[in-house]
């Protein structure tokens, strides 16, 4: 056994078989993609938090919900704005129908808001299965 073998990182890679080099290349690519998704997710969550805080301030300020809806509708709604927009649209649609029971209106509004909530959650959870697979 040669005690003076070069155990540097570069020599280990260059002296490895082609299969091992391909596996290491695959792991390197998966790692780089993972870091891309991690930073992308970090920025997306920070933006969502800022938008949520701003929407909550506007919502709880006591302003008219119709004016808030118009304000939200004038821009690309995301996060809580999207949930509010979906619920308010459904509410106004159901209220226009004469003779509709208020319980039905509220249930329909909840259903629309739940659907919007799940769409927003799916956007925030994008790429998590990839990260979990690479992490394991």
Short mmCIF file of N, CA, C and O in Angstrom, two decimals:
data_model
loop_
_atom_site.label_atom_id
_atom_site.label_comp_id
_atom_site.label_asym_id
_atom_site.label_seq_id
_atom_site.Cartn_x
_atom_site.Cartn_y
_atom_site.Cartn_z
N UNK A 1 0.83 -1.18 0.00
CA UNK A 1 0.00 0.00 0.00
C UNK A 1 0.88 1.25 0.00
O UNK A 1 1.81 1.37 0.78
N UNK A 2 0.55 2.17 -0.85
CA UNK A 2 1.33 3.40 -0.99
C UNK A 2 0.80 4.45 -0.03
O UNK A 2 -0.32 4.90 -0.14
N UNK A 3 1.59 4.86 0.94
CA UNK A 3 1.19 5.81 1.95
C UNK A 3 1.18 7.23 1.39
O UNK A 3 0.49 8.10 1.89
N UNK A 4 1.88 7.47 0.34
CA UNK A 4 2.01 8.80 -0.22
C UNK A 4 0.99 9.10 -1.32
O UNK A 4 1.23 9.90 -2.19
N UNK A 5 -0.15 8.42 -1.30
CA UNK A 5 -1.18 8.66 -2.31
C UNK A 5 -1.72 10.07 -2.19
O UNK A 5 -1.86 10.60 -1.09
N UNK A 6 -2.01 10.66 -3.34
CA UNK A 6 -2.58 12.01 -3.37
C UNK A 6 -4.08 11.90 -3.07
O UNK A 6 -4.82 11.32 -3.85
N UNK A 7 -4.52 12.43 -1.94
CA UNK A 7 -5.92 12.36 -1.54
C UNK A 7 -6.62 13.71 -1.68
O UNK A 7 -7.59 14.00 -1.00
N UNK A 8 -6.12 14.53 -2.59
CA UNK A 8 -6.79 15.82 -2.82
C UNK A 8 -8.13 15.58 -3.50
O UNK A 8 -8.35 14.56 -4.17
N UNK A 9 -8.99 16.54 -3.34
CA UNK A 9 -10.35 16.43 -3.89
C UNK A 9 -10.32 16.25 -5.41
O UNK A 9 -11.02 15.41 -5.95
N UNK A 10 -9.49 17.03 -6.07
CA UNK A 10 -9.39 16.97 -7.53
C UNK A 10 -8.85 15.63 -8.00
O UNK A 10 -9.36 15.05 -8.98
N UNK A 11 -7.85 15.10 -7.33
CA UNK A 11 -7.29 13.81 -7.75
C UNK A 11 -8.27 12.67 -7.51
O UNK A 11 -8.30 11.70 -8.28
N UNK A 12 -9.05 12.76 -6.45
CA UNK A 12 -10.05 11.72 -6.21
C UNK A 12 -11.10 11.70 -7.32
O UNK A 12 -11.54 10.63 -7.75
N UNK A 13 -11.48 12.88 -7.80
CA UNK A 13 -12.47 12.95 -8.88
C UNK A 13 -11.87 12.46 -10.19
O UNK A 13 -12.48 11.67 -10.91
N UNK A 14 -10.68 12.92 -10.51
CA UNK A 14 -10.08 12.55 -11.80
C UNK A 14 -9.69 11.07 -11.85
O UNK A 14 -9.69 10.48 -12.93
N UNK A 15 -9.38 10.47 -10.73
CA UNK A 15 -9.00 9.05 -10.70
C UNK A 15 -10.19 8.12 -10.52
O UNK A 15 -10.01 6.90 -10.53
N UNK A 16 -11.39 8.66 -10.35
CA UNK A 16 -12.59 7.83 -10.18
C UNK A 16 -13.03 7.28 -11.53
O UNK A 16 -12.68 7.81 -12.59
N UNK A 17 -13.82 6.22 -11.47
CA UNK A 17 -14.33 5.64 -12.73
C UNK A 17 -15.36 6.58 -13.34
O UNK A 17 -15.86 7.50 -12.69
N UNK A 18 -15.70 6.34 -14.60
CA UNK A 18 -16.65 7.18 -15.32
C UNK A 18 -18.02 7.16 -14.65
O UNK A 18 -18.69 8.20 -14.53
N UNK A 19 -18.43 6.00 -14.18
CA UNK A 19 -19.73 5.88 -13.52
C UNK A 19 -19.76 6.74 -12.25
O UNK A 19 -20.72 7.48 -12.00
N UNK A 20 -18.71 6.68 -11.46
CA UNK A 20 -18.64 7.48 -10.24
C UNK A 20 -18.60 8.97 -10.57
O UNK A 20 -19.26 9.78 -9.92
N UNK A 21 -17.89 9.35 -11.61
CA UNK A 21 -17.84 10.75 -12.02
C UNK A 21 -19.23 11.23 -12.47
O UNK A 21 -19.63 12.35 -12.17
N UNK A 22 -19.97 10.37 -13.19
CA UNK A 22 -21.33 10.74 -13.62
C UNK A 22 -22.26 10.90 -12.42
O UNK A 22 -23.09 11.81 -12.39
N UNK A 23 -22.13 10.02 -11.43
CA UNK A 23 -22.95 10.12 -10.23
C UNK A 23 -22.64 11.42 -9.49
O UNK A 23 -23.54 12.15 -9.06
N UNK A 24 -21.35 11.75 -9.37
CA UNK A 24 -20.96 12.99 -8.70
C UNK A 24 -21.46 14.21 -9.47
O UNK A 24 -21.90 15.19 -8.86
N UNK A 25 -21.41 14.15 -10.80
CA UNK A 25 -21.93 15.24 -11.62
C UNK A 25 -23.44 15.40 -11.40
O UNK A 25 -23.94 16.52 -11.25
N UNK A 26 -24.15 14.27 -11.36
CA UNK A 26 -25.59 14.32 -11.10
C UNK A 26 -25.91 14.92 -9.74
O UNK A 26 -26.84 15.72 -9.60
N UNK A 27 -25.12 14.54 -8.74
CA UNK A 27 -25.31 15.09 -7.40
C UNK A 27 -25.01 16.58 -7.36
O UNK A 27 -25.70 17.35 -6.69
N UNK A 28 -23.99 17.01 -8.09
CA UNK A 28 -23.65 18.42 -8.14
C UNK A 28 -24.78 19.22 -8.80
O UNK A 28 -25.19 20.27 -8.29
N UNK A 29 -25.30 18.70 -9.90
CA UNK A 29 -26.41 19.38 -10.59
C UNK A 29 -27.64 19.44 -9.69
O UNK A 29 -28.29 20.49 -9.58
N UNK A 30 -27.97 18.33 -9.02
CA UNK A 30 -29.11 18.30 -8.12
C UNK A 30 -28.92 19.29 -6.97
O UNK A 30 -29.87 19.97 -6.55
N UNK A 31 -27.70 19.41 -6.49
CA UNK A 31 -27.42 20.35 -5.41
C UNK A 31 -27.60 21.79 -5.88
O UNK A 31 -28.19 22.61 -5.17
N UNK A 32 -27.09 22.11 -7.06
CA UNK A 32 -27.24 23.47 -7.58
C UNK A 32 -28.70 23.83 -7.81
O UNK A 32 -29.14 24.93 -7.48
N UNK A 33 -29.47 22.90 -8.36
CA UNK A 33 -30.90 23.13 -8.57
C UNK A 33 -31.60 23.31 -7.23
O UNK A 33 -32.46 24.19 -7.08
N UNK A 34 -31.21 22.52 -6.25
CA UNK A 34 -31.81 22.64 -4.92
C UNK A 34 -31.56 24.01 -4.32
O UNK A 34 -32.48 24.64 -3.78
N UNK A 35 -30.33 24.48 -4.42
CA UNK A 35 -30.02 25.80 -3.90
C UNK A 35 -30.81 26.87 -4.65
O UNK A 35 -31.26 27.85 -4.04
N UNK A 36 -30.99 26.72 -5.94
CA UNK A 36 -31.79 27.67 -6.72
C UNK A 36 -33.22 27.72 -6.17
O UNK A 36 -33.77 28.79 -5.92
N UNK A 37 -33.80 26.53 -5.97
CA UNK A 37 -35.18 26.46 -5.45
C UNK A 37 -35.26 27.00 -4.02
O UNK A 37 -36.25 27.64 -3.65
N UNK A 38 -34.25 26.75 -3.21
CA UNK A 38 -34.26 27.23 -1.83
C UNK A 38 -34.28 28.75 -1.80
O UNK A 38 -35.09 29.37 -1.09
N UNK A 39 -33.41 29.38 -2.58
CA UNK A 39 -33.38 30.85 -2.60
C UNK A 39 -34.64 31.42 -3.24
O UNK A 39 -35.18 32.42 -2.78
N UNK A 40 -35.12 30.77 -4.29
CA UNK A 40 -36.36 31.20 -4.93
C UNK A 40 -37.52 31.12 -3.93
O UNK A 40 -38.33 32.05 -3.82
N UNK A 41 -37.59 30.05 -3.18
CA UNK A 41 -38.64 29.86 -2.17
C UNK A 41 -38.51 30.89 -1.05
O UNK A 41 -39.50 31.45 -0.59
N UNK A 42 -37.27 31.16 -0.63
CA UNK A 42 -37.04 32.13 0.43
C UNK A 42 -37.54 33.52 0.01
O UNK A 42 -38.23 34.20 0.77
N UNK A 43 -37.21 33.93 -1.21
CA UNK A 43 -37.66 35.23 -1.69
C UNK A 43 -39.18 35.26 -1.87
O UNK A 43 -39.83 36.26 -1.55
N UNK A 44 -39.76 34.17 -2.38
CA UNK A 44 -41.21 34.11 -2.58
C UNK A 44 -41.96 34.21 -1.25
O UNK A 44 -42.98 34.90 -1.15
N UNK A 45 -41.45 33.56 -0.23
CA UNK A 45 -42.11 33.60 1.08
C UNK A 45 -41.97 34.99 1.69
O UNK A 45 -42.93 35.50 2.29
N UNK A 46 -40.82 35.63 1.52
CA UNK A 46 -40.66 36.99 2.04
C UNK A 46 -41.61 37.96 1.34
O UNK A 46 -42.22 38.82 2.00
N UNK A 47 -41.74 37.85 0.02
CA UNK A 47 -42.67 38.72 -0.72
C UNK A 47 -44.10 38.45 -0.28
O UNK A 47 -44.88 39.38 -0.07
N UNK A 48 -44.47 37.17 -0.12
CA UNK A 48 -45.82 36.82 0.31
C UNK A 48 -46.11 37.39 1.70
O UNK A 48 -47.21 37.89 1.96
N UNK A 49 -45.13 37.34 2.58
CA UNK A 49 -45.31 37.89 3.93
C UNK A 49 -45.53 39.40 3.88
O UNK A 49 -46.42 39.92 4.55
N UNK A 50 -44.74 40.09 3.08
CA UNK A 50 -44.89 41.54 2.95
C UNK A 50 -46.25 41.90 2.36
O UNK A 50 -46.92 42.83 2.84
N UNK A 51 -46.67 41.17 1.33
CA UNK A 51 -47.98 41.43 0.71
C UNK A 51 -49.12 41.13 1.69
O UNK A 51 -50.11 41.86 1.72
N UNK A 52 -48.95 40.08 2.48
CA UNK A 52 -49.97 39.73 3.47
C UNK A 52 -50.09 40.81 4.53
O UNK A 52 -51.21 41.22 4.89
N UNK A 53 -48.96 41.28 5.01
CA UNK A 53 -48.99 42.35 6.02
C UNK A 53 -49.66 43.60 5.48
O UNK A 53 -50.48 44.23 6.16
N UNK A 54 -49.34 43.98 4.25
CA UNK A 54 -49.94 45.16 3.64
C UNK A 54 -51.45 44.98 3.45
O UNK A 54 -52.24 45.87 3.76
N UNK A 55 -51.86 43.80 2.96
CA UNK A 55 -53.28 43.55 2.76
C UNK A 55 -54.03 43.57 4.09
O UNK A 55 -55.13 44.12 4.18
N UNK A 56 -53.45 42.96 5.12
CA UNK A 56 -54.12 42.96 6.43
C UNK A 56 -54.28 44.37 6.98
O UNK A 56 -55.31 44.68 7.56
N UNK A 57 -53.28 45.21 6.79
CA UNK A 57 -53.41 46.61 7.22
C UNK A 57 -54.56 47.29 6.47
O UNK A 57 -55.37 47.99 7.08
N UNK A 58 -54.63 47.08 5.16
CA UNK A 58 -55.70 47.68 4.37
C UNK A 58 -57.06 47.11 4.76
O UNK A 58 -58.05 47.85 4.87
N UNK A 59 -57.13 45.81 4.98
CA UNK A 59 -58.39 45.15 5.29
C UNK A 59 -58.93 45.60 6.65
O UNK A 59 -60.11 45.91 6.79
N UNK A 60 -58.07 45.65 7.66
CA UNK A 60 -58.51 46.00 9.01
C UNK A 60 -58.53 47.50 9.26
O UNK A 60 -58.84 47.94 10.36
N UNK A 61 -58.24 48.30 8.24
CA UNK A 61 -58.26 49.75 8.42
C UNK A 61 -59.68 50.30 8.52
O UNK A 61 -59.88 51.45 8.88
N UNK A 62 -60.66 49.49 8.20
CA UNK A 62 -62.05 49.91 8.30
C UNK A 62 -62.58 50.49 7.00
O UNK A 62 -63.69 51.03 6.98
N UNK A 63 -61.81 50.39 5.94
CA UNK A 63 -62.29 50.93 4.66
C UNK A 63 -63.38 50.04 4.08
O UNK A 63 -63.57 48.89 4.51
N UNK A 64 -64.08 50.57 3.12
CA UNK A 64 -65.17 49.85 2.47
C UNK A 64 -64.62 48.65 1.71
O UNK A 64 -63.60 48.77 1.00
N UNK A 65 -65.27 47.49 1.86
CA UNK A 65 -64.78 46.28 1.19
C UNK A 65 -64.88 46.39 -0.32
O UNK A 65 -64.05 45.83 -1.04
N UNK A 66 -65.88 47.10 -0.82
CA UNK A 66 -66.01 47.27 -2.27
C UNK A 66 -64.82 48.06 -2.83
O UNK A 66 -64.27 47.69 -3.86
N UNK A 67 -64.40 49.11 -2.14
CA UNK A 67 -63.24 49.88 -2.60
C UNK A 67 -61.96 49.06 -2.48
O UNK A 67 -61.07 49.15 -3.33
N UNK A 68 -61.86 48.25 -1.43
CA UNK A 68 -60.71 47.37 -1.29
C UNK A 68 -60.68 46.34 -2.42
O UNK A 68 -59.62 46.05 -2.98
N UNK A 69 -61.85 45.81 -2.76
CA UNK A 69 -61.94 44.85 -3.86
C UNK A 69 -61.51 45.49 -5.17
O UNK A 69 -60.79 44.88 -5.97
N UNK A 70 -61.93 46.71 -5.43
CA UNK A 70 -61.54 47.40 -6.66
C UNK A 70 -60.04 47.67 -6.67
O UNK A 70 -59.38 47.56 -7.69
N UNK A 71 -59.50 48.01 -5.52
CA UNK A 71 -58.06 48.26 -5.41
C UNK A 71 -57.27 46.97 -5.67
O UNK A 71 -56.27 46.98 -6.39
N UNK A 72 -57.74 45.87 -5.12
CA UNK A 72 -57.08 44.58 -5.32
C UNK A 72 -57.24 44.12 -6.77
O UNK A 72 -56.30 43.60 -7.36
N UNK A 73 -58.41 44.35 -7.34
CA UNK A 73 -58.66 43.92 -8.71
C UNK A 73 -57.88 44.69 -9.74
O UNK A 73 -57.69 44.23 -10.86
N UNK A 74 -57.41 45.88 -9.37
CA UNK A 74 -56.68 46.70 -10.33
C UNK A 74 -55.23 46.25 -10.50
O UNK A 74 -54.54 46.71 -11.39
N UNK A 75 -54.75 45.34 -9.65
CA UNK A 75 -53.39 44.82 -9.79
C UNK A 75 -53.44 43.29 -9.77
O UNK A 75 -54.48 42.69 -9.56
N UNK A 76 -52.31 42.69 -9.99
CA UNK A 76 -52.21 41.23 -10.00
C UNK A 76 -52.27 40.72 -8.56
O UNK A 76 -51.31 40.83 -7.81
N UNK A 77 -53.42 40.18 -8.18
CA UNK A 77 -53.62 39.75 -6.80
C UNK A 77 -52.88 38.44 -6.54
O UNK A 77 -52.83 37.54 -7.38
N UNK A 78 -52.30 38.36 -5.36
CA UNK A 78 -51.62 37.15 -4.93
C UNK A 78 -51.79 37.03 -3.42
O UNK A 78 -52.05 38.02 -2.73
N UNK A 79 -51.63 35.84 -2.92
CA UNK A 79 -51.72 35.61 -1.48
C UNK A 79 -53.11 35.87 -0.94
O UNK A 79 -54.11 35.44 -1.52
N UNK A 80 -53.17 36.60 0.17
CA UNK A 80 -54.45 36.88 0.80
C UNK A 80 -55.35 37.74 -0.08
O UNK A 80 -56.57 37.63 -0.01
N UNK A 81 -54.73 38.58 -0.91
CA UNK A 81 -55.53 39.39 -1.84
C UNK A 81 -56.31 38.50 -2.78
O UNK A 81 -57.48 38.75 -3.07
N UNK A 82 -55.67 37.45 -3.27
CA UNK A 82 -56.33 36.52 -4.18
C UNK A 82 -57.47 35.78 -3.49
O UNK A 82 -58.53 35.57 -4.08
N UNK A 83 -57.27 35.41 -2.24
CA UNK A 83 -58.31 34.72 -1.47
C UNK A 83 -59.49 35.66 -1.25
O UNK A 83 -60.65 35.29 -1.44
N UNK A 84 -59.19 36.90 -0.86
CA UNK A 84 -60.24 37.90 -0.67
C UNK A 84 -60.99 38.15 -1.98
O UNK A 84 -62.22 38.21 -2.00
N UNK A 85 -60.25 38.31 -3.07
CA UNK A 85 -60.87 38.59 -4.36
C UNK A 85 -61.81 37.46 -4.78
O UNK A 85 -62.93 37.70 -5.21
N UNK A 86 -61.35 36.21 -4.63
CA UNK A 86 -62.20 35.07 -4.97
C UNK A 86 -63.46 35.01 -4.13
O UNK A 86 -64.56 34.78 -4.64
N UNK A 87 -63.32 35.25 -2.83
CA UNK A 87 -64.48 35.22 -1.95
C UNK A 87 -65.44 36.36 -2.21
O UNK A 87 -66.66 36.17 -2.22
N UNK A 88 -64.90 37.55 -2.43
CA UNK A 88 -65.76 38.71 -2.64
C UNK A 88 -66.50 38.61 -3.98
O UNK A 88 -67.68 38.97 -4.07
N UNK A 89 -65.83 38.10 -5.01
CA UNK A 89 -66.50 37.90 -6.30
C UNK A 89 -67.66 36.93 -6.16
O UNK A 89 -68.74 37.17 -6.69
N UNK A 90 -67.41 35.83 -5.47
CA UNK A 90 -68.47 34.83 -5.28
C UNK A 90 -69.60 35.41 -4.45
O UNK A 90 -70.78 35.18 -4.73
N UNK A 91 -69.27 36.18 -3.41
CA UNK A 91 -70.28 36.78 -2.56
C UNK A 91 -71.18 37.72 -3.36
O UNK A 91 -72.41 37.65 -3.27
N UNK A 92 -70.57 38.61 -4.16
CA UNK A 92 -71.38 39.56 -4.94
C UNK A 92 -72.19 38.84 -6.01
O UNK A 92 -73.33 39.23 -6.28
N UNK A 93 -71.64 37.79 -6.60
CA UNK A 93 -72.38 37.03 -7.61
C UNK A 93 -73.61 36.36 -6.98
O UNK A 93 -74.71 36.43 -7.53
N UNK A 94 -73.42 35.76 -5.81
CA UNK A 94 -74.53 35.06 -5.16
C UNK A 94 -75.57 36.05 -4.61
O UNK A 94 -76.76 35.75 -4.61
N UNK A 95 -75.13 37.21 -4.15
CA UNK A 95 -76.06 38.21 -3.61
C UNK A 95 -76.94 38.81 -4.71
O UNK A 95 -78.05 39.24 -4.44
N UNK A 96 -76.43 38.86 -5.95
CA UNK A 96 -77.22 39.40 -7.07
C UNK A 96 -78.40 38.51 -7.41
O UNK A 96 -79.39 38.98 -7.94
N UNK A 97 -78.26 37.24 -7.12
CA UNK A 97 -79.35 36.32 -7.41
C UNK A 97 -80.43 36.52 -6.35
O UNK A 97 -80.21 36.35 -5.17
N UNK A 98 -81.62 36.90 -6.81
CA UNK A 98 -82.70 37.19 -5.86
C UNK A 98 -83.21 35.91 -5.21
O UNK A 98 -83.27 34.86 -5.82
N UNK A 99 -83.56 36.04 -3.94
CA UNK A 99 -84.13 34.92 -3.21
C UNK A 99 -83.12 33.89 -2.74
O UNK A 99 -83.51 32.80 -2.33
N UNK A 100 -81.84 34.19 -2.80
CA UNK A 100 -80.83 33.24 -2.36
C UNK A 100 -80.69 33.31 -0.84
O UNK A 100 -80.58 34.38 -0.26
N UNK A 101 -80.70 32.14 -0.22
CA UNK A 101 -80.55 32.06 1.23
C UNK A 101 -79.15 32.52 1.64
O UNK A 101 -78.16 32.19 0.98
N UNK A 102 -79.06 33.27 2.72
CA UNK A 102 -77.77 33.82 3.17
C UNK A 102 -76.80 32.71 3.54
O UNK A 102 -75.58 32.84 3.34
N UNK A 103 -77.31 31.58 4.06
CA UNK A 103 -76.43 30.46 4.41
C UNK A 103 -75.79 29.89 3.14
O UNK A 103 -74.60 29.53 3.15
N UNK A 104 -76.56 29.83 2.05
CA UNK A 104 -76.02 29.34 0.78
C UNK A 104 -74.98 30.32 0.23
O UNK A 104 -73.95 29.91 -0.30
N UNK A 105 -75.25 31.60 0.37
CA UNK A 105 -74.30 32.63 -0.07
C UNK A 105 -72.99 32.49 0.69
O UNK A 105 -71.90 32.50 0.10
N UNK A 106 -73.07 32.34 1.99
CA UNK A 106 -71.86 32.24 2.81
C UNK A 106 -71.10 30.94 2.53
O UNK A 106 -69.86 30.94 2.49
N UNK A 107 -71.82 29.85 2.33
CA UNK A 107 -71.16 28.58 2.03
C UNK A 107 -70.45 28.64 0.68
O UNK A 107 -69.32 28.17 0.52
N UNK A 108 -71.09 29.26 -0.28
CA UNK A 108 -70.48 29.42 -1.60
C UNK A 108 -69.24 30.32 -1.52
O UNK A 108 -68.22 30.05 -2.16
N UNK A 109 -69.32 31.36 -0.71
CA UNK A 109 -68.19 32.26 -0.51
C UNK A 109 -67.03 31.53 0.15
O UNK A 109 -65.87 31.66 -0.26
N UNK A 110 -67.33 30.73 1.17
CA UNK A 110 -66.29 29.94 1.84
C UNK A 110 -65.63 28.98 0.86
O UNK A 110 -64.41 28.79 0.89
N UNK A 111 -66.43 28.34 0.03
CA UNK A 111 -65.90 27.38 -0.94
C UNK A 111 -64.96 28.07 -1.94
O UNK A 111 -63.89 27.56 -2.25
N UNK A 112 -65.34 29.25 -2.41
CA UNK A 112 -64.50 30.01 -3.34
C UNK A 112 -63.19 30.43 -2.66
O UNK A 112 -62.11 30.35 -3.26
N UNK A 113 -63.29 30.85 -1.40
CA UNK A 113 -62.09 31.26 -0.68
C UNK A 113 -61.19 30.06 -0.40
O UNK A 113 -59.96 30.17 -0.46
N UNK A 114 -61.78 28.93 -0.10
CA UNK A 114 -61.00 27.71 0.14
C UNK A 114 -60.25 27.29 -1.13
O UNK A 114 -59.08 26.91 -1.08
N UNK A 115 -60.92 27.40 -2.29
CA UNK A 115 -60.27 27.05 -3.55
C UNK A 115 -59.11 28.00 -3.85
O UNK A 115 -58.03 27.57 -4.26
N UNK A 116 -59.31 29.29 -3.62
CA UNK A 116 -58.24 30.27 -3.83
C UNK A 116 -57.09 30.02 -2.85
O UNK A 116 -55.91 30.13 -3.21
N UNK A 117 -57.42 29.67 -1.62
CA UNK A 117 -56.40 29.36 -0.61
C UNK A 117 -55.53 28.19 -1.06
O UNK A 117 -54.31 28.24 -0.97
N UNK A 118 -56.18 27.14 -1.56
CA UNK A 118 -55.42 25.97 -2.01
C UNK A 118 -54.56 26.27 -3.23
O UNK A 118 -53.45 25.74 -3.35
N UNK A 119 -55.03 27.14 -4.12
CA UNK A 119 -54.21 27.55 -5.26
C UNK A 119 -52.97 28.30 -4.78
O UNK A 119 -51.86 28.05 -5.27
N UNK A 120 -53.14 29.20 -3.83
CA UNK A 120 -52.00 29.95 -3.30
C UNK A 120 -51.04 29.03 -2.56
O UNK A 120 -49.82 29.19 -2.66
N UNK A 121 -51.57 28.09 -1.82
CA UNK A 121 -50.72 27.14 -1.10
C UNK A 121 -49.93 26.28 -2.07
O UNK A 121 -48.74 26.00 -1.85
N UNK A 122 -50.56 25.85 -3.16
CA UNK A 122 -49.85 25.07 -4.17
C UNK A 122 -48.69 25.87 -4.77
O UNK A 122 -47.63 25.31 -5.05
N UNK A 123 -48.90 27.16 -4.98
CA UNK A 123 -47.82 27.99 -5.51
C UNK A 123 -46.65 28.09 -4.52
O UNK A 123 -45.49 28.04 -4.93
N UNK A 124 -46.97 28.23 -3.25
CA UNK A 124 -45.90 28.32 -2.25
C UNK A 124 -45.20 26.98 -2.03
O UNK A 124 -44.02 26.96 -1.66
N UNK A 125 -45.90 25.88 -2.26
CA UNK A 125 -45.31 24.56 -2.03
C UNK A 125 -44.66 23.98 -3.28
O UNK A 125 -44.20 22.84 -3.26
N UNK A 126 -44.57 24.76 -4.35
CA UNK A 126 -43.98 24.26 -5.59
C UNK A 126 -42.52 23.85 -5.35
O UNK A 126 -41.80 24.49 -4.59
N UNK A 127 -42.12 22.77 -5.95
CA UNK A 127 -40.75 22.24 -5.92
C UNK A 127 -40.37 21.60 -4.58
O UNK A 127 -39.23 21.17 -4.43
N UNK A 128 -41.27 21.56 -3.61
CA UNK A 128 -40.93 20.92 -2.34
C UNK A 128 -40.69 19.41 -2.49
O UNK A 128 -39.78 18.89 -1.84
N UNK A 129 -41.45 18.69 -3.34
CA UNK A 129 -41.14 17.26 -3.50
C UNK A 129 -39.72 17.03 -4.06
O UNK A 129 -39.03 16.10 -3.64
N UNK A 130 -39.30 17.89 -4.99
CA UNK A 130 -37.94 17.78 -5.52
C UNK A 130 -36.91 17.97 -4.40
O UNK A 130 -35.97 17.22 -4.28
N UNK A 131 -37.12 19.01 -3.58
CA UNK A 131 -36.19 19.27 -2.49
C UNK A 131 -36.17 18.13 -1.48
O UNK A 131 -35.11 17.76 -0.96
N UNK A 132 -37.33 17.55 -1.22
CA UNK A 132 -37.39 16.42 -0.28
C UNK A 132 -36.68 15.20 -0.85
O UNK A 132 -35.97 14.49 -0.12
N UNK A 133 -36.84 14.97 -2.14
CA UNK A 133 -36.18 13.82 -2.78
C UNK A 133 -34.67 14.00 -2.77
O UNK A 133 -33.93 13.07 -2.42
N UNK A 134 -34.19 15.17 -3.14
CA UNK A 134 -32.75 15.42 -3.16
C UNK A 134 -32.20 15.38 -1.73
O UNK A 134 -31.11 14.85 -1.49
N UNK A 135 -32.97 15.91 -0.79
CA UNK A 135 -32.52 15.91 0.60
C UNK A 135 -32.38 14.52 1.19
O UNK A 135 -31.52 14.28 2.03
N UNK A 136 -33.22 13.61 0.72
CA UNK A 136 -33.13 12.26 1.28
C UNK A 136 -32.02 11.49 0.61
O UNK A 136 -31.48 10.55 1.12
#
